[in-house]
Amino acid sequence: PPDDLVILASGAMGNASGCCEKRPAVEVQILGQISATSAPHRSGATSSQQVHGEHVQARNDTSPFKDDDESLPLPVPAPDRNEVVRTVAASAGQASSQVLDPGLLQGAWLDTADKDFRPVCTILDSLIYWDQELSTEMHITGSSELWIELDGEVISANFDQGPPASLIWSDGAVWVRDELQGRWHSLNDGLPIGVIQGGMIMWDQRFGQDPTLLQPRTGVIPFGTVSMELFNEMHTGLFDPGPPARLSWSDGEIWFRKSMD
């Protein structure tokens, strides 16, 4: 059509999900020549909301429904998008805070009844590994509750983040996670190295050294690595849960855990 003509297309669009299956019937009307001032959304409109308002007003002026027509449904205002996003995020955050993250349970666990501090299991994701082949699935039921099934019996536990983290079982067993806590000595000469607690090593006074942060601070995996920075140099240690537990460092030093207190 010529550039100075307006073409109006109308017809029922149907649902958006079926837009590719149903095409609207199109009615074309030539309304006449367009004037230089007949497009207020180009010259006078300052926002998409204003343009939307002008189009709604124009549609209402030509609507076949009258103001007193009770069959015309009342317009429902669209929800504010930012408010919807805030509501969904708040609900998701509240829901996630009510369920224990399996990652908080990761690591080697010790039975406090064993005076030799032998690892009873290793927890990864939602599985308890008793050894390399046998595992049991954990079922988390709340912010600190979980249960497992052993030999047809359901046993529940409560988790305490610590440090060190602990699991208190309904059958009376108490586990603590091996977070390298305890007193460590040198395997080379037997002299004390320091005390590890809360992911920090407090050096023996003979070193005159400030506490040093260990990484990771919790959830050390058996035969996984631990690292620390000393005098701008990184040192890496291999963790052997033992007993006794050992840390074999990249500079050749070997530590062993003498006690858990």
Coordinates of C-alpha atoms in Angstrom, one line a residue:
P1 CA 0.0 0.0 0.0
P2 CA 1.1 3.6 -0.3
D3 CA 3.1 5.1 2.5
D4 CA 0.4 7.5 3.5
L5 CA -2.2 4.8 4.2
V6 CA -3.0 3.0 7.4
I7 CA -3.9 -0.6 7.3
L8 CA -5.8 -2.0 10.3
A9 CA -5.7 -5.8 10.8
S10 CA -8.0 -7.4 13.3
G11 CA -9.0 -10.9 14.3
A12 CA -8.9 -13.4 17.2
M13 CA -5.3 -14.4 18.0
G14 CA -6.1 -17.3 20.2
N15 CA -3.8 -18.6 22.9
A16 CA -0.1 -17.8 22.6
S17 CA 0.8 -21.5 22.9
G18 CA -1.2 -22.2 19.7
C19 CA 0.0 -19.3 17.7
C20 CA 1.6 -21.5 15.2
E21 CA -1.4 -23.7 14.7
K22 CA -4.2 -21.1 14.4
R23 CA -3.8 -18.0 12.3
P24 CA -6.3 -15.1 12.8
A25 CA -8.7 -14.0 10.1
V26 CA -7.5 -10.7 8.8
E27 CA -9.8 -7.8 8.0
V28 CA -8.2 -5.0 6.1
Q29 CA -9.6 -1.5 6.2
I30 CA -8.1 1.5 4.5
L31 CA -8.7 4.3 7.0
G32 CA -7.2 7.1 4.9
Q33 CA -4.2 9.3 4.8
I34 CA -2.1 9.7 7.9
S35 CA -1.4 13.1 9.3
A36 CA 1.8 14.4 10.7
T37 CA 0.3 14.6 14.2
S38 CA -1.6 11.3 14.3
A39 CA 1.2 9.3 16.0
P40 CA 1.5 10.7 19.5
H41 CA 3.6 7.6 20.7
R42 CA 6.4 8.9 18.4
S43 CA 6.4 12.6 19.2
G44 CA 4.7 13.1 22.6
A45 CA 5.0 9.8 24.4
T46 CA 7.9 9.5 26.9
S47 CA 7.6 5.9 28.1
S48 CA 6.2 2.5 27.2
Q49 CA 3.6 3.0 29.9
Q50 CA 2.4 6.2 28.3
V51 CA 2.2 4.5 24.9
H52 CA 0.3 1.6 26.4
G53 CA -2.1 4.0 28.0
E54 CA -2.8 5.9 24.8
H55 CA -3.5 2.6 22.9
V56 CA -5.9 1.5 25.7
Q57 CA -7.7 4.8 25.5
A58 CA -8.0 4.6 21.7
R59 CA -9.3 1.0 21.9
N60 CA -11.9 2.0 24.6
D61 CA -13.1 4.9 22.4
T62 CA -14.0 2.6 19.6
S63 CA -15.2 -0.4 21.7
P64 CA -18.7 -1.7 20.9
F65 CA -19.2 -2.1 24.7
K66 CA -20.8 0.8 26.6
D67 CA -19.9 1.9 30.1
D68 CA -23.2 0.5 31.4
D69 CA -22.7 -2.9 29.8
E70 CA -22.3 -5.3 32.7
S71 CA -21.0 -8.0 30.5
L72 CA -17.7 -6.2 30.0
P73 CA -15.2 -7.7 32.5
L74 CA -13.3 -5.3 34.7
P75 CA -9.6 -4.9 33.8
V76 CA -7.2 -6.7 36.1
P77 CA -3.9 -4.8 36.7
A78 CA -0.8 -6.8 35.8
P79 CA 1.4 -7.7 38.8
D80 CA 4.5 -5.8 39.4
R81 CA 7.4 -7.9 38.0
N82 CA 9.9 -6.8 40.6
E83 CA 7.5 -7.6 43.4
V84 CA 6.9 -11.1 41.9
V85 CA 10.7 -11.7 41.7
R86 CA 11.2 -10.6 45.3
T87 CA 8.4 -12.9 46.5
V88 CA 9.7 -15.9 44.6
A89 CA 13.3 -15.3 45.8
A90 CA 12.2 -14.9 49.4
S91 CA 10.1 -18.1 49.3
A92 CA 13.0 -20.0 47.7
G93 CA 15.5 -18.7 50.3
Q94 CA 13.1 -19.7 53.2
A95 CA 12.6 -23.2 51.8
S96 CA 16.3 -23.7 51.2
S97 CA 17.2 -22.6 54.7
Q98 CA 14.9 -25.2 56.2
V99 CA 16.6 -28.2 54.6
L100 CA 20.1 -29.4 55.6
D101 CA 22.7 -29.0 52.8
P102 CA 24.3 -32.5 52.3
G103 CA 27.6 -30.6 51.6
L104 CA 27.8 -29.7 55.2
L105 CA 28.1 -33.4 56.1
Q106 CA 31.0 -34.1 53.7
G107 CA 34.2 -35.6 55.2
A108 CA 35.5 -38.5 57.3
W109 CA 33.6 -39.3 60.5
L110 CA 34.9 -40.8 63.7
D111 CA 33.0 -42.7 66.4
T112 CA 33.7 -41.1 69.8
A113 CA 33.5 -44.6 71.4
D114 CA 36.7 -45.6 69.5
K115 CA 39.7 -44.4 71.5
D116 CA 42.0 -45.0 68.6
F117 CA 40.0 -42.5 66.5
R118 CA 39.5 -44.9 63.6
P119 CA 37.2 -43.4 60.9
V120 CA 33.8 -45.1 60.9
C121 CA 32.8 -43.8 57.5
T122 CA 33.1 -41.1 54.8
I123 CA 30.1 -39.0 53.7
L124 CA 29.9 -37.7 50.2
D125 CA 26.8 -36.0 48.8
S126 CA 23.9 -38.0 50.3
L127 CA 25.8 -41.3 50.7
I128 CA 27.5 -42.8 53.7
Y129 CA 30.5 -44.9 52.5
W130 CA 31.4 -47.6 55.0
D131 CA 34.2 -48.8 52.7
Q132 CA 34.9 -48.6 49.0
E133 CA 32.0 -50.8 48.0
L134 CA 29.3 -50.6 50.7
S135 CA 27.2 -47.4 51.1
T136 CA 24.0 -46.3 52.7
E137 CA 21.7 -43.5 51.5
M138 CA 20.9 -40.6 53.9
H139 CA 17.4 -39.1 53.9
I140 CA 17.4 -35.5 55.1
T141 CA 14.1 -34.4 56.7
G142 CA 14.8 -30.9 58.1
S143 CA 17.4 -28.3 59.0
S144 CA 19.4 -30.7 61.1
E145 CA 17.6 -34.1 60.9
L146 CA 18.3 -37.1 58.8
W147 CA 17.7 -40.8 58.9
I148 CA 19.2 -44.0 57.4
E149 CA 18.0 -47.6 57.2
L150 CA 20.3 -50.4 58.4
D151 CA 19.3 -54.0 58.3
G152 CA 15.7 -53.0 58.1
E153 CA 15.9 -50.6 61.1
V154 CA 15.4 -46.9 60.7
I155 CA 18.0 -44.8 62.7
S156 CA 17.7 -41.1 62.9
A157 CA 20.4 -38.4 63.7
N158 CA 20.6 -34.8 64.6
F159 CA 23.4 -32.7 63.1
D160 CA 25.4 -30.1 65.0
Q161 CA 27.7 -27.9 62.8
G162 CA 30.2 -27.5 65.6
P163 CA 33.2 -27.2 65.2
P164 CA 33.8 -30.0 65.0
A165 CA 30.6 -31.1 63.4
S166 CA 28.8 -34.0 65.1
L167 CA 26.0 -36.5 64.4
I168 CA 24.1 -37.7 67.4
W169 CA 22.2 -41.0 66.5
S170 CA 19.0 -42.4 68.0
D171 CA 20.8 -45.6 68.9
G172 CA 23.2 -43.8 71.2
A173 CA 26.2 -43.5 68.8
V174 CA 27.9 -40.1 68.5
W175 CA 30.1 -39.3 65.5
V176 CA 32.4 -36.3 65.1
R177 CA 33.8 -35.2 61.8
D178 CA 37.5 -35.4 61.3
E179 CA 38.4 -31.7 60.7
L180 CA 42.1 -32.4 61.6
Q181 CA 41.3 -31.2 65.1
G182 CA 43.8 -32.2 67.8
R183 CA 47.5 -32.1 68.7
W184 CA 50.0 -32.7 66.0
H185 CA 53.6 -33.8 66.3
S186 CA 56.5 -34.2 63.9
L187 CA 57.0 -37.8 62.8
N188 CA 60.7 -37.0 62.2
D189 CA 61.7 -36.0 65.8
G190 CA 58.5 -36.4 67.8
L191 CA 58.4 -32.7 68.8
P192 CA 55.1 -30.8 68.9
I193 CA 53.9 -28.9 65.9
G194 CA 50.8 -27.3 67.2
V195 CA 47.1 -27.7 67.7
I196 CA 44.5 -27.6 64.9
Q197 CA 41.1 -26.3 65.7
G198 CA 38.4 -24.8 63.5
G199 CA 40.5 -25.0 60.4
M200 CA 43.4 -23.1 62.0
I201 CA 46.7 -24.4 63.2
M202 CA 48.0 -22.7 66.4
W203 CA 51.7 -23.3 66.2
D204 CA 53.7 -24.5 69.2
Q205 CA 55.4 -21.6 71.1
R206 CA 58.8 -22.7 69.9
F207 CA 58.0 -21.4 66.4
G208 CA 56.8 -17.9 67.5
Q209 CA 54.4 -18.0 64.5
D210 CA 50.9 -16.6 64.2
P211 CA 48.0 -19.1 63.6
T212 CA 47.7 -20.2 60.0
L213 CA 44.6 -21.0 58.0
L214 CA 44.1 -24.4 56.5
Q215 CA 42.2 -25.1 53.3
P216 CA 39.7 -26.7 53.3
R217 CA 38.7 -25.7 56.8
T218 CA 36.2 -28.6 57.1
G219 CA 35.1 -31.7 55.3
V220 CA 38.6 -33.1 54.5
I221 CA 38.3 -36.2 52.4
P222 CA 40.5 -39.2 53.3
F223 CA 43.6 -39.1 51.1
G224 CA 42.6 -35.7 49.9
T225 CA 44.8 -32.6 50.1
V226 CA 45.2 -29.8 52.6
S227 CA 47.0 -26.6 51.9
M228 CA 48.4 -23.6 53.8
E229 CA 50.5 -20.5 53.0
L230 CA 53.6 -19.8 55.0
F231 CA 56.0 -16.9 54.2
N232 CA 54.3 -16.4 50.8
E233 CA 54.8 -20.0 49.8
M234 CA 52.0 -22.6 49.4
H235 CA 52.4 -26.0 51.1
T236 CA 50.2 -29.0 50.3
G237 CA 49.7 -32.0 52.5
L238 CA 48.1 -35.4 51.9
F239 CA 45.7 -36.5 54.6
D240 CA 45.8 -40.1 55.8
P241 CA 43.0 -40.7 58.4
G242 CA 45.1 -43.5 60.0
P243 CA 45.0 -44.3 62.8
P244 CA 47.0 -42.4 63.7
A245 CA 46.1 -39.6 61.2
R246 CA 49.0 -38.2 59.2
L247 CA 49.7 -35.1 57.1
S248 CA 52.5 -35.6 54.6
W249 CA 53.6 -32.2 53.3
S250 CA 55.1 -31.3 50.0
D251 CA 58.4 -30.1 51.7
G252 CA 59.0 -33.6 53.1
E253 CA 57.6 -32.9 56.6
I254 CA 55.3 -35.6 58.1
W255 CA 52.9 -34.9 61.0
F256 CA 50.9 -37.3 63.0
R257 CA 48.0 -36.6 65.4
K258 CA 48.9 -37.6 68.9
S259 CA 45.6 -36.8 70.5
M260 CA 42.2 -35.3 69.8
D261 CA 42.1 -32.9 72.8

